[in-house]
Amino acid sequence: AREIHDNVGHMLSRSILQIGALGTIHKEEPLHTQLSEVNTTLNQAMNSIRESVHDLHDDSIDLKQAITEALSPLQKQYKVLLDYDMTHNIPRNVKYCLISTVKEGVSNIIKHSNADKVTLLLREHPGFYQLCMEDNGTVSSKVLDGGIGLENMRERVEAQNGTLRKKKKKGFQIFITIPKQEG
């Protein structure tokens, strides 16, 4: 995706600018109309390349690596356990939902928890994806009632037709399930 963007995308951009300059200089027909048609074709090609590059990039996201990076702010102060059992064929929207949820969870732990241990489980089942994030700290009932971070998590999960449950039991736990889409 990066190579296509850096090489083909930049060559197309340069060609679009060159055709635009030629169209400005040469107003006589039929050359002006032909240059305009070439410009339209190049712009369509550029849009197609953009879409393809975005799709390639999104599909290439390594969920395990992204989750590991999202957990990295916890590494110094917490014992972090990651139990990861997912295939590589996870839809892009589910990947983004899981990554965002873990980032928000990490932020909440750093801000609100006095834990020293964090466990994250990501598991793929035949019909759904599961995320369970928990710490062993104490939590005030105010945090359990939820702030904007928890509400954002819930909205992201519900946008995937999933459910989010939270509970206080020897720490704080977030439990998410996202059903697999048939098709």
JSON list of N, CA and C in Angstrom, two decimals, residues 90-170:
[
{"chain": "A", "resi": 90, "resn": "ILE", "atom": "N", "xyz": [-10.19, -11.08, 10.29]},
{"chain": "A", "resi": 90, "resn": "ILE", "atom": "CA", "xyz": [-11.13, -10.29, 11.07]},
{"chain": "A", "resi": 90, "resn": "ILE", "atom": "C", "xyz": [-11.51, -9.06, 10.26]},
{"chain": "A", "resi": 91, "resn": "PRO", "atom": "N", "xyz": [-12.80, -8.77, 10.14]},
{"chain": "A", "resi": 91, "resn": "PRO", "atom": "CA", "xyz": [-13.22, -7.59, 9.38]},
{"chain": "A", "resi": 91, "resn": "PRO", "atom": "C", "xyz": [-12.60, -6.31, 9.93]},
{"chain": "A", "resi": 92, "resn": "ARG", "atom": "N", "xyz": [-12.31, -5.40, 9.03]},
{"chain": "A", "resi": 92, "resn": "ARG", "atom": "CA", "xyz": [-11.67, -4.13, 9.36]},
{"chain": "A", "resi": 92, "resn": "ARG", "atom": "C", "xyz": [-12.43, -3.38, 10.45]},
{"chain": "A", "resi": 93, "resn": "ASN", "atom": "N", "xyz": [-13.74, -3.30, 10.36]},
{"chain": "A", "resi": 93, "resn": "ASN", "atom": "CA", "xyz": [-14.53, -2.55, 11.34]},
{"chain": "A", "resi": 93, "resn": "ASN", "atom": "C", "xyz": [-14.43, -3.18, 12.73]},
{"chain": "A", "resi": 94, "resn": "VAL", "atom": "N", "xyz": [-14.34, -4.51, 12.80]},
{"chain": "A", "resi": 94, "resn": "VAL", "atom": "CA", "xyz": [-14.19, -5.18, 14.09]},
{"chain": "A", "resi": 94, "resn": "VAL", "atom": "C", "xyz": [-12.79, -4.91, 14.65]},
{"chain": "A", "resi": 95, "resn": "LYS", "atom": "N", "xyz": [-11.77, -4.95, 13.78]},
{"chain": "A", "resi": 95, "resn": "LYS", "atom": "CA", "xyz": [-10.40, -4.63, 14.23]},
{"chain": "A", "resi": 95, "resn": "LYS", "atom": "C", "xyz": [-10.36, -3.25, 14.87]},
{"chain": "A", "resi": 96, "resn": "TYR", "atom": "N", "xyz": [-10.91, -2.25, 14.17]},
{"chain": "A", "resi": 96, "resn": "TYR", "atom": "CA", "xyz": [-10.87, -0.89, 14.69]},
{"chain": "A", "resi": 96, "resn": "TYR", "atom": "C", "xyz": [-11.64, -0.77, 16.00]},
{"chain": "A", "resi": 97, "resn": "CYS", "atom": "N", "xyz": [-12.75, -1.45, 16.11]},
{"chain": "A", "resi": 97, "resn": "CYS", "atom": "CA", "xyz": [-13.54, -1.43, 17.34]},
{"chain": "A", "resi": 97, "resn": "CYS", "atom": "C", "xyz": [-12.72, -2.01, 18.49]},
{"chain": "A", "resi": 98, "resn": "LEU", "atom": "N", "xyz": [-12.09, -3.15, 18.27]},
{"chain": "A", "resi": 98, "resn": "LEU", "atom": "CA", "xyz": [-11.30, -3.79, 19.34]},
{"chain": "A", "resi": 98, "resn": "LEU", "atom": "C", "xyz": [-10.10, -2.94, 19.73]},
{"chain": "A", "resi": 99, "resn": "ILE", "atom": "N", "xyz": [-9.41, -2.40, 18.75]},
{"chain": "A", "resi": 99, "resn": "ILE", "atom": "CA", "xyz": [-8.23, -1.57, 19.03]},
{"chain": "A", "resi": 99, "resn": "ILE", "atom": "C", "xyz": [-8.65, -0.32, 19.83]},
{"chain": "A", "resi": 100, "resn": "SER", "atom": "N", "xyz": [-9.70, 0.35, 19.40]},
{"chain": "A", "resi": 100, "resn": "SER", "atom": "CA", "xyz": [-10.17, 1.56, 20.10]},
{"chain": "A", "resi": 100, "resn": "SER", "atom": "C", "xyz": [-10.61, 1.24, 21.52]},
{"chain": "A", "resi": 101, "resn": "THR", "atom": "N", "xyz": [-11.27, 0.11, 21.68]},
{"chain": "A", "resi": 101, "resn": "THR", "atom": "CA", "xyz": [-11.73, -0.28, 23.01]},
{"chain": "A", "resi": 101, "resn": "THR", "atom": "C", "xyz": [-10.55, -0.55, 23.94]},
{"chain": "A", "resi": 102, "resn": "VAL", "atom": "N", "xyz": [-9.55, -1.24, 23.45]},
{"chain": "A", "resi": 102, "resn": "VAL", "atom": "CA", "xyz": [-8.37, -1.52, 24.28]},
{"chain": "A", "resi": 102, "resn": "VAL", "atom": "C", "xyz": [-7.65, -0.22, 24.64]},
{"chain": "A", "resi": 103, "resn": "LYS", "atom": "N", "xyz": [-7.51, 0.69, 23.67]},
{"chain": "A", "resi": 103, "resn": "LYS", "atom": "CA", "xyz": [-6.85, 1.97, 23.97]},
{"chain": "A", "resi": 103, "resn": "LYS", "atom": "C", "xyz": [-7.60, 2.74, 25.05]},
{"chain": "A", "resi": 104, "resn": "GLU", "atom": "N", "xyz": [-8.92, 2.76, 24.96]},
{"chain": "A", "resi": 104, "resn": "GLU", "atom": "CA", "xyz": [-9.72, 3.45, 25.97]},
{"chain": "A", "resi": 104, "resn": "GLU", "atom": "C", "xyz": [-9.60, 2.76, 27.32]},
{"chain": "A", "resi": 105, "resn": "GLY", "atom": "N", "xyz": [-9.60, 1.43, 27.31]},
{"chain": "A", "resi": 105, "resn": "GLY", "atom": "CA", "xyz": [-9.43, 0.68, 28.55]},
{"chain": "A", "resi": 105, "resn": "GLY", "atom": "C", "xyz": [-8.09, 0.97, 29.21]},
{"chain": "A", "resi": 106, "resn": "VAL", "atom": "N", "xyz": [-7.03, 1.01, 28.42]},
{"chain": "A", "resi": 106, "resn": "VAL", "atom": "CA", "xyz": [-5.70, 1.34, 28.94]},
{"chain": "A", "resi": 106, "resn": "VAL", "atom": "C", "xyz": [-5.71, 2.73, 29.57]},
{"chain": "A", "resi": 107, "resn": "SER", "atom": "N", "xyz": [-6.30, 3.67, 28.88]},
{"chain": "A", "resi": 107, "resn": "SER", "atom": "CA", "xyz": [-6.38, 5.04, 29.40]},
{"chain": "A", "resi": 107, "resn": "SER", "atom": "C", "xyz": [-7.14, 5.07, 30.73]},
{"chain": "A", "resi": 108, "resn": "ASN", "atom": "N", "xyz": [-8.24, 4.34, 30.80]},
{"chain": "A", "resi": 108, "resn": "ASN", "atom": "CA", "xyz": [-9.03, 4.31, 32.04]},
{"chain": "A", "resi": 108, "resn": "ASN", "atom": "C", "xyz": [-8.26, 3.67, 33.19]},
{"chain": "A", "resi": 109, "resn": "ILE", "atom": "N", "xyz": [-7.52, 2.61, 32.89]},
{"chain": "A", "resi": 109, "resn": "ILE", "atom": "CA", "xyz": [-6.73, 1.97, 33.94]},
{"chain": "A", "resi": 109, "resn": "ILE", "atom": "C", "xyz": [-5.68, 2.93, 34.48]},
{"chain": "A", "resi": 110, "resn": "ILE", "atom": "N", "xyz": [-4.99, 3.61, 33.58]},
{"chain": "A", "resi": 110, "resn": "ILE", "atom": "CA", "xyz": [-3.96, 4.56, 34.01]},
{"chain": "A", "resi": 110, "resn": "ILE", "atom": "C", "xyz": [-4.56, 5.69, 34.85]},
{"chain": "A", "resi": 111, "resn": "LYS", "atom": "N", "xyz": [-5.73, 6.19, 34.45]},
{"chain": "A", "resi": 111, "resn": "LYS", "atom": "CA", "xyz": [-6.35, 7.33, 35.14]},
{"chain": "A", "resi": 111, "resn": "LYS", "atom": "C", "xyz": [-7.04, 6.94, 36.44]},
{"chain": "A", "resi": 112, "resn": "HIS", "atom": "N", "xyz": [-7.70, 5.77, 36.46]},
{"chain": "A", "resi": 112, "resn": "HIS", "atom": "CA", "xyz": [-8.65, 5.50, 37.54]},
{"chain": "A", "resi": 112, "resn": "HIS", "atom": "C", "xyz": [-8.32, 4.30, 38.43]},
{"chain": "A", "resi": 113, "resn": "SER", "atom": "N", "xyz": [-7.37, 3.48, 38.04]},
{"chain": "A", "resi": 113, "resn": "SER", "atom": "CA", "xyz": [-7.17, 2.24, 38.78]},
{"chain": "A", "resi": 113, "resn": "SER", "atom": "C", "xyz": [-5.89, 2.26, 39.60]},
{"chain": "A", "resi": 114, "resn": "ASN", "atom": "N", "xyz": [-5.94, 1.60, 40.72]},
{"chain": "A", "resi": 114, "resn": "ASN", "atom": "CA", "xyz": [-4.74, 1.42, 41.53]},
{"chain": "A", "resi": 114, "resn": "ASN", "atom": "C", "xyz": [-4.24, -0.02, 41.40]},
{"chain": "A", "resi": 115, "resn": "ALA", "atom": "N", "xyz": [-4.52, -0.63, 40.28]},
{"chain": "A", "resi": 115, "resn": "ALA", "atom": "CA", "xyz": [-4.15, -2.02, 40.02]},
{"chain": "A", "resi": 115, "resn": "ALA", "atom": "C", "xyz": [-2.65, -2.17, 39.82]},
{"chain": "A", "resi": 116, "resn": "ASP", "atom": "N", "xyz": [-2.21, -3.41, 39.90]},
{"chain": "A", "resi": 116, "resn": "ASP", "atom": "CA", "xyz": [-0.83, -3.72, 39.52]},
{"chain": "A", "resi": 116, "resn": "ASP", "atom": "C", "xyz": [-0.79, -4.85, 38.49]},
{"chain": "A", "resi": 117, "resn": "LYS", "atom": "N", "xyz": [-1.96, -5.35, 38.11]},
{"chain": "A", "resi": 117, "resn": "LYS", "atom": "CA", "xyz": [-2.04, -6.44, 37.13]},
{"chain": "A", "resi": 117, "resn": "LYS", "atom": "C", "xyz": [-3.22, -6.17, 36.19]},
{"chain": "A", "resi": 118, "resn": "VAL", "atom": "N", "xyz": [-2.96, -6.37, 34.89]},
{"chain": "A", "resi": 118, "resn": "VAL", "atom": "CA", "xyz": [-3.99, -6.20, 33.87]},
{"chain": "A", "resi": 118, "resn": "VAL", "atom": "C", "xyz": [-3.98, -7.45, 32.99]},
{"chain": "A", "resi": 119, "resn": "THR", "atom": "N", "xyz": [-5.16, -7.98, 32.73]},
{"chain": "A", "resi": 119, "resn": "THR", "atom": "CA", "xyz": [-5.29, -9.15, 31.86]},
{"chain": "A", "resi": 119, "resn": "THR", "atom": "C", "xyz": [-6.21, -8.77, 30.70]},
{"chain": "A", "resi": 120, "resn": "LEU", "atom": "N", "xyz": [-5.75, -9.13, 29.50]},
{"chain": "A", "resi": 120, "resn": "LEU", "atom": "CA", "xyz": [-6.56, -8.89, 28.31]},
{"chain": "A", "resi": 120, "resn": "LEU", "atom": "C", "xyz": [-6.69, -10.20, 27.56]},
{"chain": "A", "resi": 121, "resn": "LEU", "atom": "N", "xyz": [-7.93, -10.58, 27.30]},
{"chain": "A", "resi": 121, "resn": "LEU", "atom": "CA", "xyz": [-8.22, -11.78, 26.54]},
{"chain": "A", "resi": 121, "resn": "LEU", "atom": "C", "xyz": [-8.94, -11.37, 25.26]},
{"chain": "A", "resi": 122, "resn": "LEU", "atom": "N", "xyz": [-8.41, -11.81, 24.15]},
{"chain": "A", "resi": 122, "resn": "LEU", "atom": "CA", "xyz": [-9.07, -11.62, 22.85]},
{"chain": "A", "resi": 122, "resn": "LEU", "atom": "C", "xyz": [-9.20, -13.01, 22.24]},
{"chain": "A", "resi": 123, "resn": "ARG", "atom": "N", "xyz": [-10.42, -13.42, 21.98]},
{"chain": "A", "resi": 123, "resn": "ARG", "atom": "CA", "xyz": [-10.65, -14.77, 21.49]},
{"chain": "A", "resi": 123, "resn": "ARG", "atom": "C", "xyz": [-11.71, -14.75, 20.39]},
{"chain": "A", "resi": 124, "resn": "GLU", "atom": "N", "xyz": [-11.47, -15.57, 19.40]},
{"chain": "A", "resi": 124, "resn": "GLU", "atom": "CA", "xyz": [-12.44, -15.73, 18.31]},
{"chain": "A", "resi": 124, "resn": "GLU", "atom": "C", "xyz": [-13.14, -17.07, 18.49]},
{"chain": "A", "resi": 125, "resn": "HIS", "atom": "N", "xyz": [-14.45, -17.01, 18.49]},
{"chain": "A", "resi": 125, "resn": "HIS", "atom": "CA", "xyz": [-15.29, -18.20, 18.59]},
{"chain": "A", "resi": 125, "resn": "HIS", "atom": "C", "xyz": [-15.98, -18.40, 17.24]},
{"chain": "A", "resi": 126, "resn": "PRO", "atom": "N", "xyz": [-16.61, -19.54, 17.02]},
{"chain": "A", "resi": 126, "resn": "PRO", "atom": "CA", "xyz": [-17.26, -19.75, 15.72]},
{"chain": "A", "resi": 126, "resn": "PRO", "atom": "C", "xyz": [-18.29, -18.69, 15.35]},
{"chain": "A", "resi": 127, "resn": "GLY", "atom": "N", "xyz": [-19.00, -18.14, 16.33]},
{"chain": "A", "resi": 127, "resn": "GLY", "atom": "CA", "xyz": [-20.05, -17.18, 16.01]},
{"chain": "A", "resi": 127, "resn": "GLY", "atom": "C", "xyz": [-19.81, -15.75, 16.46]},
{"chain": "A", "resi": 128, "resn": "PHE", "atom": "N", "xyz": [-18.72, -15.52, 17.21]},
{"chain": "A", "resi": 128, "resn": "PHE", "atom": "CA", "xyz": [-18.51, -14.17, 17.73]},
{"chain": "A", "resi": 128, "resn": "PHE", "atom": "C", "xyz": [-17.05, -13.95, 18.13]},
{"chain": "A", "resi": 129, "resn": "TYR", "atom": "N", "xyz": [-16.73, -12.67, 18.32]},
{"chain": "A", "resi": 129, "resn": "TYR", "atom": "CA", "xyz": [-15.42, -12.25, 18.84]},
{"chain": "A", "resi": 129, "resn": "TYR", "atom": "C", "xyz": [-15.63, -11.84, 20.29]},
{"chain": "A", "resi": 130, "resn": "GLN", "atom": "N", "xyz": [-14.63, -12.09, 21.12]},
{"chain": "A", "resi": 130, "resn": "GLN", "atom": "CA", "xyz": [-14.74, -11.81, 22.54]},
{"chain": "A", "resi": 130, "resn": "GLN", "atom": "C", "xyz": [-13.52, -11.01, 23.00]},
{"chain": "A", "resi": 131, "resn": "LEU", "atom": "N", "xyz": [-13.77, -10.01, 23.82]},
{"chain": "A", "resi": 131, "resn": "LEU", "atom": "CA", "xyz": [-12.71, -9.24, 24.46]},
{"chain": "A", "resi": 131, "resn": "LEU", "atom": "C", "xyz": [-13.07, -9.14, 25.93]},
{"chain": "A", "resi": 132, "resn": "CYS", "atom": "N", "xyz": [-12.11, -9.46, 26.77]},
{"chain": "A", "resi": 132, "resn": "CYS", "atom": "CA", "xyz": [-12.29, -9.30, 28.21]},
{"chain": "A", "resi": 132, "resn": "CYS", "atom": "C", "xyz": [-11.04, -8.60, 28.73]},
{"chain": "A", "resi": 133, "resn": "MET", "atom": "N", "xyz": [-11.23, -7.44, 29.33]},
{"chain": "A", "resi": 133, "resn": "MET", "atom": "CA", "xyz": [-10.12, -6.67, 29.89]},
{"chain": "A", "resi": 133, "resn": "MET", "atom": "C", "xyz": [-10.43, -6.45, 31.36]},
{"chain": "A", "resi": 134, "resn": "GLU", "atom": "N", "xyz": [-9.47, -6.83, 32.21]},
{"chain": "A", "resi": 134, "resn": "GLU", "atom": "CA", "xyz": [-9.70, -6.65, 33.64]},
{"chain": "A", "resi": 134, "resn": "GLU", "atom": "C", "xyz": [-8.43, -6.28, 34.36]},
{"chain": "A", "resi": 135, "resn": "ASP", "atom": "N", "xyz": [-8.63, -5.58, 35.47]},
{"chain": "A", "resi": 135, "resn": "ASP", "atom": "CA", "xyz": [-7.51, -5.25, 36.34]},
{"chain": "A", "resi": 135, "resn": "ASP", "atom": "C", "xyz": [-7.86, -5.70, 37.75]},
{"chain": "A", "resi": 136, "resn": "ASN", "atom": "N", "xyz": [-6.89, -5.68, 38.63]},
{"chain": "A", "resi": 136, "resn": "ASN", "atom": "CA", "xyz": [-7.11, -6.12, 40.01]},
{"chain": "A", "resi": 136, "resn": "ASN", "atom": "C", "xyz": [-7.18, -4.96, 40.99]},
{"chain": "A", "resi": 137, "resn": "GLY", "atom": "N", "xyz": [-7.46, -3.78, 40.50]},
{"chain": "A", "resi": 137, "resn": "GLY", "atom": "CA", "xyz": [-7.50, -2.60, 41.37]},
{"chain": "A", "resi": 137, "resn": "GLY", "atom": "C", "xyz": [-8.87, -2.39, 41.99]},
{"chain": "A", "resi": 138, "resn": "THR", "atom": "N", "xyz": [-8.94, -1.38, 42.82]},
{"chain": "A", "resi": 138, "resn": "THR", "atom": "CA", "xyz": [-10.22, -0.99, 43.39]},
{"chain": "A", "resi": 138, "resn": "THR", "atom": "C", "xyz": [-10.77, 0.14, 42.55]},
{"chain": "A", "resi": 139, "resn": "VAL", "atom": "N", "xyz": [-12.08, 0.17, 42.43]},
{"chain": "A", "resi": 139, "resn": "VAL", "atom": "CA", "xyz": [-12.75, 1.14, 41.56]},
{"chain": "A", "resi": 139, "resn": "VAL", "atom": "C", "xyz": [-13.88, 1.78, 42.34]},
{"chain": "A", "resi": 140, "resn": "SER", "atom": "N", "xyz": [-14.02, 3.09, 42.19]},
{"chain": "A", "resi": 140, "resn": "SER", "atom": "CA", "xyz": [-15.15, 3.76, 42.83]},
{"chain": "A", "resi": 140, "resn": "SER", "atom": "C", "xyz": [-16.41, 3.48, 42.02]},
{"chain": "A", "resi": 141, "resn": "SER", "atom": "N", "xyz": [-17.56, 3.56, 42.67]},
{"chain": "A", "resi": 141, "resn": "SER", "atom": "CA", "xyz": [-18.82, 3.32, 41.97]},
{"chain": "A", "resi": 141, "resn": "SER", "atom": "C", "xyz": [-19.04, 4.37, 40.90]},
{"chain": "A", "resi": 142, "resn": "LYS", "atom": "N", "xyz": [-18.45, 5.55, 41.06]},
{"chain": "A", "resi": 142, "resn": "LYS", "atom": "CA", "xyz": [-18.57, 6.60, 40.05]},
{"chain": "A", "resi": 142, "resn": "LYS", "atom": "C", "xyz": [-17.98, 6.13, 38.71]},
{"chain": "A", "resi": 143, "resn": "VAL", "atom": "N", "xyz": [-16.81, 5.47, 38.76]},
{"chain": "A", "resi": 143, "resn": "VAL", "atom": "CA", "xyz": [-16.19, 4.96, 37.55]},
{"chain": "A", "resi": 143, "resn": "VAL", "atom": "C", "xyz": [-17.06, 3.84, 36.97]},
{"chain": "A", "resi": 144, "resn": "LEU", "atom": "N", "xyz": [-17.61, 3.00, 37.84]},
{"chain": "A", "resi": 144, "resn": "LEU", "atom": "CA", "xyz": [-18.45, 1.90, 37.38]},
{"chain": "A", "resi": 144, "resn": "LEU", "atom": "C", "xyz": [-19.69, 2.42, 36.67]},
{"chain": "A", "resi": 145, "resn": "ASP", "atom": "N", "xyz": [-20.23, 3.54, 37.14]},
{"chain": "A", "resi": 145, "resn": "ASP", "atom": "CA", "xyz": [-21.40, 4.13, 36.49]},
{"chain": "A", "resi": 145, "resn": "ASP", "atom": "C", "xyz": [-21.07, 4.59, 35.08]},
{"chain": "A", "resi": 146, "resn": "GLY", "atom": "N", "xyz": [-19.84, 4.90, 34.84]},
{"chain": "A", "resi": 146, "resn": "GLY", "atom": "CA", "xyz": [-19.41, 5.19, 33.48]},
{"chain": "A", "resi": 146, "resn": "GLY", "atom": "C", "xyz": [-19.23, 6.65, 33.18]},
{"chain": "A", "resi": 147, "resn": "GLY", "atom": "N", "xyz": [-18.16, 6.90, 32.48]},
{"chain": "A", "resi": 147, "resn": "GLY", "atom": "CA", "xyz": [-17.90, 8.23, 31.98]},
{"chain": "A", "resi": 147, "resn": "GLY", "atom": "C", "xyz": [-17.99, 8.20, 30.46]},
{"chain": "A", "resi": 148, "resn": "ILE", "atom": "N", "xyz": [-17.47, 9.23, 29.86]},
{"chain": "A", "resi": 148, "resn": "ILE", "atom": "CA", "xyz": [-17.55, 9.34, 28.41]},
{"chain": "A", "resi": 148, "resn": "ILE", "atom": "C", "xyz": [-16.73, 8.25, 27.71]},
{"chain": "A", "resi": 149, "resn": "GLY", "atom": "N", "xyz": [-15.61, 7.84, 28.32]},
{"chain": "A", "resi": 149, "resn": "GLY", "atom": "CA", "xyz": [-14.79, 6.79, 27.73]},
{"chain": "A", "resi": 149, "resn": "GLY", "atom": "C", "xyz": [-15.54, 5.48, 27.63]},
{"chain": "A", "resi": 150, "resn": "LEU", "atom": "N", "xyz": [-16.20, 5.09, 28.72]},
{"chain": "A", "resi": 150, "resn": "LEU", "atom": "CA", "xyz": [-16.99, 3.86, 28.69]},
{"chain": "A", "resi": 150, "resn": "LEU", "atom": "C", "xyz": [-18.17, 3.97, 27.74]},
{"chain": "A", "resi": 151, "resn": "GLU", "atom": "N", "xyz": [-18.77, 5.14, 27.69]},
{"chain": "A", "resi": 151, "resn": "GLU", "atom": "CA", "xyz": [-19.88, 5.35, 26.76]},
{"chain": "A", "resi": 151, "resn": "GLU", "atom": "C", "xyz": [-19.41, 5.24, 25.30]},
{"chain": "A", "resi": 152, "resn": "ASN", "atom": "N", "xyz": [-18.23, 5.80, 25.01]},
{"chain": "A", "resi": 152, "resn": "ASN", "atom": "CA", "xyz": [-17.66, 5.67, 23.66]},
{"chain": "A", "resi": 152, "resn": "ASN", "atom": "C", "xyz": [-17.41, 4.21, 23.32]},
{"chain": "A", "resi": 153, "resn": "MET", "atom": "N", "xyz": [-16.89, 3.45, 24.28]},
{"chain": "A", "resi": 153, "resn": "MET", "atom": "CA", "xyz": [-16.67, 2.02, 24.05]},
{"chain": "A", "resi": 153, "resn": "MET", "atom": "C", "xyz": [-17.99, 1.33, 23.71]},
{"chain": "A", "resi": 154, "resn": "ARG", "atom": "N", "xyz": [-19.00, 1.60, 24.53]},
{"chain": "A", "resi": 154, "resn": "ARG", "atom": "CA", "xyz": [-20.31, 0.97, 24.32]},
{"chain": "A", "resi": 154, "resn": "ARG", "atom": "C", "xyz": [-20.86, 1.31, 22.93]},
{"chain": "A", "resi": 155, "resn": "GLU", "atom": "N", "xyz": [-20.75, 2.56, 22.52]},
{"chain": "A", "resi": 155, "resn": "GLU", "atom": "CA", "xyz": [-21.26, 2.96, 21.21]},
{"chain": "A", "resi": 155, "resn": "GLU", "atom": "C", "xyz": [-20.53, 2.25, 20.08]},
{"chain": "A", "resi": 156, "resn": "ARG", "atom": "N", "xyz": [-19.19, 2.13, 20.20]},
{"chain": "A", "resi": 156, "resn": "ARG", "atom": "CA", "xyz": [-18.41, 1.44, 19.17]},
{"chain": "A", "resi": 156, "resn": "ARG", "atom": "C", "xyz": [-18.83, -0.03, 19.06]},
{"chain": "A", "resi": 157, "resn": "VAL", "atom": "N", "xyz": [-18.99, -0.66, 20.22]},
{"chain": "A", "resi": 157, "resn": "VAL", "atom": "CA", "xyz": [-19.36, -2.07, 20.25]},
{"chain": "A", "resi": 157, "resn": "VAL", "atom": "C", "xyz": [-20.78, -2.26, 19.71]},
{"chain": "A", "resi": 158, "resn": "GLU", "atom": "N", "xyz": [-21.70, -1.42, 20.13]},
{"chain": "A", "resi": 158, "resn": "GLU", "atom": "CA", "xyz": [-23.08, -1.54, 19.66]},
{"chain": "A", "resi": 158, "resn": "GLU", "atom": "C", "xyz": [-23.19, -1.26, 18.16]},
{"chain": "A", "resi": 159, "resn": "ALA", "atom": "N", "xyz": [-22.30, -0.44, 17.62]},
{"chain": "A", "resi": 159, "resn": "ALA", "atom": "CA", "xyz": [-22.28, -0.19, 16.16]},
{"chain": "A", "resi": 159, "resn": "ALA", "atom": "C", "xyz": [-21.93, -1.47, 15.40]},
{"chain": "A", "resi": 160, "resn": "GLN", "atom": "N", "xyz": [-21.30, -2.44, 16.08]},
{"chain": "A", "resi": 160, "resn": "GLN", "atom": "CA", "xyz": [-20.97, -3.73, 15.48]},
{"chain": "A", "resi": 160, "resn": "GLN", "atom": "C", "xyz": [-21.99, -4.80, 15.90]},
{"chain": "A", "resi": 161, "resn": "ASN", "atom": "N", "xyz": [-23.13, -4.35, 16.44]},
{"chain": "A", "resi": 161, "resn": "ASN", "atom": "CA", "xyz": [-24.18, -5.24, 16.96]},
{"chain": "A", "resi": 161, "resn": "ASN", "atom": "C", "xyz": [-23.70, -6.08, 18.14]},
{"chain": "A", "resi": 162, "resn": "GLY", "atom": "N", "xyz": [-22.69, -5.56, 18.84]},
{"chain": "A", "resi": 162, "resn": "GLY", "atom": "CA", "xyz": [-22.14, -6.27, 19.98]},
{"chain": "A", "resi": 162, "resn": "GLY", "atom": "C", "xyz": [-22.70, -5.77, 21.30]},
{"chain": "A", "resi": 163, "resn": "THR", "atom": "N", "xyz": [-22.21, -6.39, 22.36]},
{"chain": "A", "resi": 163, "resn": "THR", "atom": "CA", "xyz": [-22.63, -5.99, 23.71]},
{"chain": "A", "resi": 163, "resn": "THR", "atom": "C", "xyz": [-21.39, -5.74, 24.56]},
{"chain": "A", "resi": 164, "resn": "LEU", "atom": "N", "xyz": [-21.53, -4.81, 25.48]},
{"chain": "A", "resi": 164, "resn": "LEU", "atom": "CA", "xyz": [-20.47, -4.50, 26.43]},
{"chain": "A", "resi": 164, "resn": "LEU", "atom": "C", "xyz": [-21.07, -4.59, 27.82]},
{"chain": "A", "resi": 165, "resn": "ARG", "atom": "N", "xyz": [-20.41, -5.37, 28.66]},
{"chain": "A", "resi": 165, "resn": "ARG", "atom": "CA", "xyz": [-20.80, -5.44, 30.07]},
{"chain": "A", "resi": 165, "resn": "ARG", "atom": "C", "xyz": [-19.59, -5.05, 30.90]},
{"chain": "A", "resi": 166, "resn": "LYS", "atom": "N", "xyz": [-19.86, -4.41, 32.01]},
{"chain": "A", "resi": 166, "resn": "LYS", "atom": "CA", "xyz": [-18.78, -4.04, 32.92]},
{"chain": "A", "resi": 166, "resn": "LYS", "atom": "C", "xyz": [-19.19, -4.46, 34.32]},
{"chain": "A", "resi": 167, "resn": "LYS", "atom": "N", "xyz": [-18.20, -4.82, 35.10]},
{"chain": "A", "resi": 167, "resn": "LYS", "atom": "CA", "xyz": [-18.52, -5.17, 36.49]},
{"chain": "A", "resi": 167, "resn": "LYS", "atom": "C", "xyz": [-17.30, -4.98, 37.37]},
{"chain": "A", "resi": 168, "resn": "LYS", "atom": "N", "xyz": [-17.59, -4.83, 38.62]},
{"chain": "A", "resi": 168, "resn": "LYS", "atom": "CA", "xyz": [-16.56, -4.69, 39.64]},
{"chain": "A", "resi": 168, "resn": "LYS", "atom": "C", "xyz": [-16.54, -6.00, 40.41]},
{"chain": "A", "resi": 169, "resn": "LYS", "atom": "N", "xyz": [-15.47, -6.72, 40.27]},
{"chain": "A", "resi": 169, "resn": "LYS", "atom": "CA", "xyz": [-15.31, -7.99, 40.98]},
{"chain": "A", "resi": 169, "resn": "LYS", "atom": "C", "xyz": [-13.83, -8.24, 41.10]},
{"chain": "A", "resi": 170, "resn": "LYS", "atom": "N", "xyz": [-13.28, -7.98, 42.28]},
{"chain": "A", "resi": 170, "resn": "LYS", "atom": "CA", "xyz": [-11.84, -8.09, 42.48]},
{"chain": "A", "resi": 170, "resn": "LYS", "atom": "C", "xyz": [-11.11, -7.25, 41.45]}
]
